Structures are given as structure tokens and as C-alpha cells.
Amino acid sequence: MSVTAGPEPETVEPEPDMPAPAPTGLIVLDTEDAPVCADGNCW
Amino acid sequence: MLIEVWSDVVCPWCYIGKRRLEKALAEFPHAAEVEVVWRSFQLDPSYPKGERTSTYEYLAKKFGGSPQQAKGMTGQVKAVAAGEGLAFDFDRARVVNTYDAHRVTHLAKAHGLGPQAHERFLHAHFVEGATLNDSDTLAGLAAEVGVPEAEVRKVLAGDQYSDEVDADIRDARTLGASGVPFFVLDRAFGVSGAQPVETFLSALQRAHDHAAASAR
């Protein structure tokens, strides 16, 4: 099964507390610090 | 609603985030309309295939210090996991290259068993100390969730599903994921990291409202 990016998400009228969309059109919510593994570092 | 989650089977925050998303979905009134798809991501694609290292030795080499000091680094994650009902055992966990495990997960997905395989691999690594680059181990675990063992062995003997794994990793980059777990709802909203259950609930509601508004 091949996975490809779908169509660009349509533009959403931003709410007052809504962060600006990333260049991909994706709106990343709650970007405050949450634990992630990045660059091979989870600790 | 489609939720895509970029995750690695040796990523502790991915397993913790998975449990939190599941808890949020259990409280979400429209959960029946949600499909969760697990996408491949590799924390350390440069780790040599065929090798395996204890988590503590791997961390000691990566960050310096002794394996004993590295063990101290895992304490916080272990405690948070325990809070989610997950008994992580870093004494037994072995770091491996996870590319083949992801290929097998894609085979499982072709059988409609992707979520089951992903959960089984996470549990095997973090709780049972299974080595996820071993053909017998992968075939056995996949068979446990219903993937024909002979098909797993055939996939592992070749390069089937490499394109799918590579495409997932490429998509993560395209969507701007700087780490995992990375959750994407309807390709419209992103949530990064093992967020609290309330944050997932809020994101689910927002994506649901957005879809409802778009349909009008």
C-alpha cells in the first residue's frame, strides 16, 4: 500500500487562540512542550 | 476522521502518547467515526542493521557517561509510563534498527492488522525485552496478531514494503514533524508529542468541528 500526501487541507479561518498554519497547511495545535523523541533523543 | 500517527516501535513517548490518545478516544463521543493509522518513523535510521545494544550502553555511547548513569536517564520515562499502566523494562530493552519491523507492520496493515502489529511490537520491545530485528521474533510476534508467518518471512527475506516505509518517513518530513510521536488529524491539524489526554480530546473536538463546518 503506497502512502502519499493527500490534497492540501483547505484554509481555515483562524480562531483567536489558533496558531498560524505551517507551510504545509497543517495547523499544529498546542505546541507547548510535550515529550517527544527528536534526533534520536528521548531523554 | 482520519488520525495518522508517526511513530517508531522503540520510541518510548510514542507508546505513552498512544495510550493517552486511546484514553482520549475512549472519552470522545464521536470515536466511532475515527480511524487511526500508524505511520513509520525511525529514531535512528543510521543504527546498523543486524546489531543490537542494551538501552543503557546505547545511551552511554550517545551521550557519554557510564551505562549506570544512562540508566538514571531512563527513570523519568519509566515513571511516566508506569502512570499510563505500562511497565517499561529498560534493563531488558535492546536498541535495534527498526526498518524491518516497520516493513512487517506494513505487511500487517495490508492484512488489516496494522494497529495490532504496532501495539504488539511496542509491548514486545518495552515490556518484554524482545529484539525487533530478529526474523524469528518478528515472525512470531506478527503471527500472534494474525499475520501469516510465512508471509512475514518472505517479506523479511526481500525488500518488500520498503517503499511504503520510505514514503511514511518522507511524509513526516513534508508535514514538518520534528519529532515523534506526531499526530495528524484529517491532514488539517497536527499534535506533536505525548500530550495530556485533555489536549488530545481538545484536538479531536476541534478536528470534528472543522470537518462538520466544512461539510456545511
mmCIF file of C-alpha atoms in Angstrom:
data_model
loop_
_atom_site.group_PDB
_atom_site.id
_atom_site.type_symbol
_atom_site.label_atom_id
_atom_site.label_comp_id
_atom_site.label_asym_id
_atom_site.label_seq_id
_atom_site.Cartn_x
_atom_site.Cartn_y
_atom_site.Cartn_z
ATOM 1 C CA MET A 1 0.000 0.000 0.000
ATOM 2 C CA SER A 2 1.535 3.252 -1.052
ATOM 3 C CA VAL A 3 1.187 6.256 1.182
ATOM 4 C CA THR A 4 1.075 9.639 -0.458
ATOM 5 C CA ALA A 5 0.225 13.051 0.802
ATOM 6 C CA GLY A 6 -3.406 13.895 0.308
ATOM 7 C CA PRO A 7 -4.769 17.115 -1.094
ATOM 8 C CA GLU A 8 -3.809 20.334 0.592
ATOM 9 C CA PRO A 9 -6.107 20.948 3.552
ATOM 10 C CA GLU A 10 -8.465 23.779 2.911
ATOM 11 C CA THR A 11 -7.811 27.088 4.573
ATOM 12 C CA VAL A 12 -9.380 27.509 7.992
ATOM 13 C CA GLU A 13 -10.346 30.876 9.350
ATOM 14 C CA PRO A 14 -8.047 31.070 12.384
ATOM 15 C CA GLU A 15 -9.621 31.344 15.786
ATOM 16 C CA PRO A 16 -8.069 33.837 18.215
ATOM 17 C CA ASP A 17 -6.100 31.120 20.033
ATOM 18 C CA MET A 18 -5.252 29.145 16.927
ATOM 19 C CA PRO A 19 -1.591 29.047 15.874
ATOM 20 C CA ALA A 20 -0.674 30.003 12.330
ATOM 21 C CA PRO A 21 -0.573 27.161 9.779
ATOM 22 C CA ALA A 22 2.799 25.615 8.965
ATOM 23 C CA PRO A 23 3.992 25.895 5.336
ATOM 24 C CA THR A 24 2.346 22.510 4.686
ATOM 25 C CA GLY A 25 -1.057 23.942 5.566
ATOM 26 C CA LEU A 26 -1.114 21.883 8.744
ATOM 27 C CA ILE A 27 -2.155 23.732 11.883
ATOM 28 C CA VAL A 28 -0.052 22.408 14.738
ATOM 29 C CA LEU A 29 -2.050 22.604 17.956
ATOM 30 C CA ASP A 30 -0.738 23.006 21.478
ATOM 31 C CA THR A 31 2.882 23.346 20.602
ATOM 32 C CA GLU A 32 3.802 23.838 24.237
ATOM 33 C CA ASP A 33 6.458 21.416 25.465
ATOM 34 C CA ALA A 34 5.315 17.829 25.320
ATOM 35 C CA PRO A 35 7.758 14.953 25.445
ATOM 36 C CA VAL A 36 8.961 13.758 22.057
ATOM 37 C CA CYS A 37 11.822 11.752 20.644
ATOM 38 C CA ALA A 38 13.739 14.041 18.311
ATOM 39 C CA ASP A 39 17.110 13.470 16.652
ATOM 40 C CA GLY A 40 17.258 10.099 18.368
ATOM 41 C CA ASN A 41 16.951 11.707 21.796
ATOM 42 C CA CYS A 42 14.023 10.732 24.014
ATOM 43 C CA TRP A 43 15.593 11.632 27.334
ATOM 44 C CA MET B 1 -11.934 11.360 10.876
ATOM 45 C CA LEU B 2 -8.517 10.008 9.966
ATOM 46 C CA ILE B 3 -5.759 10.205 12.562
ATOM 47 C CA GLU B 4 -2.297 9.394 11.262
ATOM 48 C CA VAL B 5 0.409 8.848 13.848
ATOM 49 C CA TRP B 6 4.093 8.825 13.013
ATOM 50 C CA SER B 7 5.783 6.526 15.492
ATOM 51 C CA ASP B 8 8.747 4.220 15.969
ATOM 52 C CA VAL B 9 8.478 0.897 17.782
ATOM 53 C CA VAL B 10 11.441 1.808 20.014
ATOM 54 C CA CYS B 11 10.142 5.313 20.847
ATOM 55 C CA PRO B 12 9.031 5.435 24.493
ATOM 56 C CA TRP B 13 6.999 8.641 24.112
ATOM 57 C CA CYS B 14 5.203 7.094 21.132
ATOM 58 C CA TYR B 15 3.932 4.258 23.323
ATOM 59 C CA ILE B 16 2.980 6.656 26.108
ATOM 60 C CA GLY B 17 1.321 9.004 23.601
ATOM 61 C CA LYS B 18 -0.544 6.043 22.101
ATOM 62 C CA ARG B 19 -2.042 5.195 25.480
ATOM 63 C CA ARG B 20 -3.046 8.819 26.035
ATOM 64 C CA LEU B 21 -4.688 9.048 22.607
ATOM 65 C CA GLU B 22 -6.557 5.814 23.346
ATOM 66 C CA LYS B 23 -7.784 7.264 26.637
ATOM 67 C CA ALA B 24 -8.933 10.410 24.841
ATOM 68 C CA LEU B 25 -10.756 8.345 22.222
ATOM 69 C CA ALA B 26 -12.485 6.388 24.990
ATOM 70 C CA GLU B 27 -13.979 9.689 26.172
ATOM 71 C CA PHE B 28 -14.624 11.178 22.729
ATOM 72 C CA PRO B 29 -18.311 10.950 21.768
ATOM 73 C CA HIS B 30 -17.555 10.585 18.052
ATOM 74 C CA ALA B 31 -14.839 7.923 18.425
ATOM 75 C CA ALA B 32 -16.762 5.522 16.195
ATOM 76 C CA GLU B 33 -16.062 7.877 13.270
ATOM 77 C CA VAL B 34 -12.295 7.853 13.922
ATOM 78 C CA GLU B 35 -9.754 5.684 12.136
ATOM 79 C CA VAL B 36 -6.199 5.602 13.493
ATOM 80 C CA VAL B 37 -3.397 4.729 11.063
ATOM 81 C CA TRP B 38 0.172 4.186 12.272
ATOM 82 C CA ARG B 39 2.912 5.583 10.050
ATOM 83 C CA SER B 40 6.553 4.568 10.099
ATOM 84 C CA PHE B 41 9.328 6.701 11.518
ATOM 85 C CA GLN B 42 12.871 5.792 12.542
ATOM 86 C CA LEU B 43 14.503 7.424 15.539
ATOM 87 C CA ASP B 44 17.937 6.306 14.426
ATOM 88 C CA PRO B 45 17.999 5.152 10.803
ATOM 89 C CA SER B 46 21.808 5.089 10.932
ATOM 90 C CA TYR B 47 21.887 2.339 13.549
ATOM 91 C CA PRO B 48 23.494 -0.696 11.842
ATOM 92 C CA LYS B 49 21.068 -3.413 10.762
ATOM 93 C CA GLY B 50 21.707 -6.725 12.500
ATOM 94 C CA GLU B 51 23.281 -5.154 15.577
ATOM 95 C CA ARG B 52 21.634 -4.883 18.991
ATOM 96 C CA THR B 53 22.708 -2.930 22.058
ATOM 97 C CA SER B 54 21.336 -2.612 25.548
ATOM 98 C CA THR B 55 19.483 0.665 26.036
ATOM 99 C CA TYR B 56 21.950 1.763 28.711
ATOM 100 C CA GLU B 57 25.027 1.039 26.587
ATOM 101 C CA TYR B 58 23.423 2.830 23.636
ATOM 102 C CA LEU B 59 22.654 5.911 25.730
ATOM 103 C CA ALA B 60 26.092 5.884 27.372
ATOM 104 C CA LYS B 61 27.733 5.836 23.955
ATOM 105 C CA LYS B 62 25.432 8.524 22.548
ATOM 106 C CA PHE B 63 25.561 10.958 25.462
ATOM 107 C CA GLY B 64 28.718 9.933 27.325
ATOM 108 C CA GLY B 65 28.962 8.565 30.849
ATOM 109 C CA SER B 66 28.554 5.056 32.146
ATOM 110 C CA PRO B 67 25.710 2.617 31.499
ATOM 111 C CA GLN B 68 24.762 3.094 35.150
ATOM 112 C CA GLN B 69 24.443 6.865 34.602
ATOM 113 C CA ALA B 70 22.436 6.162 31.446
ATOM 114 C CA LYS B 71 20.083 4.016 33.487
ATOM 115 C CA GLY B 72 19.340 7.089 35.583
ATOM 116 C CA MET B 73 18.266 8.937 32.405
ATOM 117 C CA THR B 74 15.521 6.401 31.792
ATOM 118 C CA GLY B 75 13.989 6.741 35.253
ATOM 119 C CA GLN B 76 11.652 9.612 34.435
ATOM 120 C CA VAL B 77 10.288 7.956 31.292
ATOM 121 C CA LYS B 78 9.797 4.693 33.182
ATOM 122 C CA ALA B 79 7.832 6.538 35.879
ATOM 123 C CA VAL B 80 5.602 8.345 33.361
ATOM 124 C CA ALA B 81 4.987 5.058 31.520
ATOM 125 C CA ALA B 82 4.004 3.395 34.797
ATOM 126 C CA GLY B 83 1.444 6.166 35.261
ATOM 127 C CA GLU B 84 -0.120 5.078 31.959
ATOM 128 C CA GLY B 85 -0.164 1.414 33.007
ATOM 129 C CA LEU B 86 2.948 0.480 31.026
ATOM 130 C CA ALA B 87 5.686 -1.494 32.805
ATOM 131 C CA PHE B 88 8.720 -0.424 30.788
ATOM 132 C CA ASP B 89 11.749 -2.632 31.414
ATOM 133 C CA PHE B 90 14.818 -0.822 30.144
ATOM 134 C CA ASP B 91 17.046 -3.459 31.778
ATOM 135 C CA ARG B 92 15.929 -5.818 29.009
ATOM 136 C CA ALA B 93 15.135 -3.499 26.087
ATOM 137 C CA ARG B 94 17.529 -3.779 23.163
ATOM 138 C CA VAL B 95 18.143 -0.954 20.678
ATOM 139 C CA VAL B 96 17.979 -2.164 17.078
ATOM 140 C CA ASN B 97 17.436 -0.756 13.604
ATOM 141 C CA THR B 98 13.650 -0.832 13.260
ATOM 142 C CA TYR B 99 13.382 -0.710 9.462
ATOM 143 C CA ASP B 100 12.408 -4.384 9.109
ATOM 144 C CA ALA B 101 9.892 -4.132 11.948
ATOM 145 C CA HIS B 102 8.246 -1.282 10.028
ATOM 146 C CA ARG B 103 8.190 -3.337 6.837
ATOM 147 C CA VAL B 104 6.416 -6.115 8.720
ATOM 148 C CA THR B 105 3.981 -3.565 10.151
ATOM 149 C CA HIS B 106 3.106 -2.554 6.591
ATOM 150 C CA LEU B 107 2.517 -6.205 5.721
ATOM 151 C CA ALA B 108 0.232 -6.384 8.762
ATOM 152 C CA LYS B 109 -1.517 -3.247 7.515
ATOM 153 C CA ALA B 110 -2.174 -4.992 4.189
ATOM 154 C CA HIS B 111 -3.986 -7.658 6.214
ATOM 155 C CA GLY B 112 -5.949 -5.022 8.146
ATOM 156 C CA LEU B 113 -3.811 -5.695 11.220
ATOM 157 C CA GLY B 114 -1.547 -2.635 11.307
ATOM 158 C CA PRO B 115 -2.678 -1.308 14.714
ATOM 159 C CA GLN B 116 -2.446 -4.741 16.306
ATOM 160 C CA ALA B 117 1.082 -5.293 14.977
ATOM 161 C CA HIS B 118 2.244 -1.839 16.085
ATOM 162 C CA GLU B 119 0.928 -2.398 19.612
ATOM 163 C CA ARG B 120 2.436 -5.893 19.738
ATOM 164 C CA PHE B 121 5.875 -4.635 18.674
ATOM 165 C CA LEU B 122 5.828 -1.736 21.154
ATOM 166 C CA HIS B 123 4.874 -4.044 24.012
ATOM 167 C CA ALA B 124 7.440 -6.637 22.970
ATOM 168 C CA HIS B 125 10.246 -4.064 22.947
ATOM 169 C CA PHE B 126 9.425 -2.016 26.037
ATOM 170 C CA VAL B 127 7.893 -4.608 28.338
ATOM 171 C CA GLU B 128 9.210 -7.984 27.190
ATOM 172 C CA GLY B 129 12.721 -7.111 26.011
ATOM 173 C CA ALA B 130 12.194 -8.638 22.554
ATOM 174 C CA THR B 131 14.790 -7.878 19.885
ATOM 175 C CA LEU B 132 12.872 -6.413 16.995
ATOM 176 C CA ASN B 133 15.478 -7.034 14.316
ATOM 177 C CA ASP B 134 15.356 -10.788 14.691
ATOM 178 C CA SER B 135 13.414 -12.624 11.956
ATOM 179 C CA ASP B 136 12.073 -15.343 14.245
ATOM 180 C CA THR B 137 10.957 -12.769 16.802
ATOM 181 C CA LEU B 138 9.240 -10.566 14.213
ATOM 182 C CA ALA B 139 7.578 -13.549 12.531
ATOM 183 C CA GLY B 140 6.373 -14.897 15.876
ATOM 184 C CA LEU B 141 5.002 -11.569 17.087
ATOM 185 C CA ALA B 142 3.273 -10.825 13.779
ATOM 186 C CA ALA B 143 1.785 -14.330 13.739
ATOM 187 C CA GLU B 144 0.389 -13.711 17.227
ATOM 188 C CA VAL B 145 -1.791 -10.916 15.842
ATOM 189 C CA GLY B 146 -2.848 -12.926 12.814
ATOM 190 C CA VAL B 147 -0.311 -12.140 10.084
ATOM 191 C CA PRO B 148 0.655 -15.345 8.242
ATOM 192 C CA GLU B 149 4.153 -16.264 9.431
ATOM 193 C CA ALA B 150 5.255 -17.493 6.008
ATOM 194 C CA GLU B 151 4.426 -14.081 4.524
ATOM 195 C CA VAL B 152 6.448 -12.318 7.220
ATOM 196 C CA ARG B 153 9.463 -14.499 6.492
ATOM 197 C CA LYS B 154 9.100 -13.842 2.748
ATOM 198 C CA VAL B 155 8.975 -10.084 3.356
ATOM 199 C CA LEU B 156 11.999 -10.217 5.647
ATOM 200 C CA ALA B 157 13.965 -12.215 3.073
ATOM 201 C CA GLY B 158 13.482 -9.462 0.488
ATOM 202 C CA ASP B 159 12.836 -5.728 0.391
ATOM 203 C CA GLN B 160 9.038 -5.715 0.153
ATOM 204 C CA TYR B 161 7.316 -2.717 1.785
ATOM 205 C CA SER B 162 10.498 -0.635 1.760
ATOM 206 C CA ASP B 163 8.775 1.904 -0.490
ATOM 207 C CA GLU B 164 5.923 2.221 1.995
ATOM 208 C CA VAL B 165 8.268 2.769 4.942
ATOM 209 C CA ASP B 166 10.292 5.314 2.986
ATOM 210 C CA ALA B 167 7.123 7.142 1.904
ATOM 211 C CA ASP B 168 5.922 7.395 5.504
ATOM 212 C CA ILE B 169 9.240 8.853 6.643
ATOM 213 C CA ARG B 170 9.205 11.285 3.700
ATOM 214 C CA ASP B 171 5.660 12.357 4.557
ATOM 215 C CA ALA B 172 6.675 13.065 8.157
ATOM 216 C CA ARG B 173 9.373 15.388 6.889
ATOM 217 C CA THR B 174 6.987 17.070 4.441
ATOM 218 C CA LEU B 175 4.459 17.699 7.205
ATOM 219 C CA GLY B 176 7.134 19.301 9.354
ATOM 220 C CA ALA B 177 7.361 16.671 12.082
ATOM 221 C CA SER B 178 10.448 17.477 14.129
ATOM 222 C CA GLY B 179 9.994 14.527 16.441
ATOM 223 C CA VAL B 180 7.688 11.652 17.268
ATOM 224 C CA PRO B 181 5.035 10.824 18.170
ATOM 225 C CA PHE B 182 3.423 13.171 15.669
ATOM 226 C CA PHE B 183 -0.351 13.054 15.269
ATOM 227 C CA VAL B 184 -2.131 14.441 12.196
ATOM 228 C CA LEU B 185 -5.899 14.769 12.169
ATOM 229 C CA ASP B 186 -7.578 14.810 8.756
ATOM 230 C CA ARG B 187 -4.359 16.295 7.306
ATOM 231 C CA ALA B 188 -5.537 19.593 8.779
ATOM 232 C CA PHE B 189 -4.352 19.631 12.402
ATOM 233 C CA GLY B 190 -1.094 18.426 13.936
ATOM 234 C CA VAL B 191 -0.336 17.494 17.528
ATOM 235 C CA SER B 192 3.285 16.935 18.495
ATOM 236 C CA GLY B 193 4.435 14.776 21.382
ATOM 237 C CA ALA B 194 2.886 12.700 24.133
ATOM 238 C CA GLN B 195 0.392 15.376 25.082
ATOM 239 C CA PRO B 196 -2.002 15.041 28.012
ATOM 240 C CA VAL B 197 -5.335 13.300 27.385
ATOM 241 C CA GLU B 198 -7.161 16.661 27.626
ATOM 242 C CA THR B 199 -5.085 18.054 24.760
ATOM 243 C CA PHE B 200 -5.925 15.095 22.568
ATOM 244 C CA LEU B 201 -9.597 15.474 23.439
ATOM 245 C CA SER B 202 -9.481 19.133 22.529
ATOM 246 C CA ALA B 203 -7.767 18.354 19.217
ATOM 247 C CA LEU B 204 -10.302 15.643 18.415
ATOM 248 C CA GLN B 205 -13.162 18.036 19.072
ATOM 249 C CA ARG B 206 -11.564 20.781 17.005
ATOM 250 C CA ALA B 207 -10.987 18.446 14.053
ATOM 251 C CA HIS B 208 -14.536 17.151 14.361
ATOM 252 C CA ASP B 209 -15.962 20.680 14.389
ATOM 253 C CA HIS B 210 -13.800 21.635 11.433
ATOM 254 C CA ALA B 211 -14.998 18.627 9.418
ATOM 255 C CA ALA B 212 -18.630 19.393 10.314
ATOM 256 C CA ALA B 213 -18.213 23.040 9.284
ATOM 257 C CA SER B 214 -16.553 22.048 6.008
ATOM 258 C CA ALA B 215 -19.437 19.706 5.197
ATOM 259 C CA ARG B 216 -21.997 22.502 5.529
#
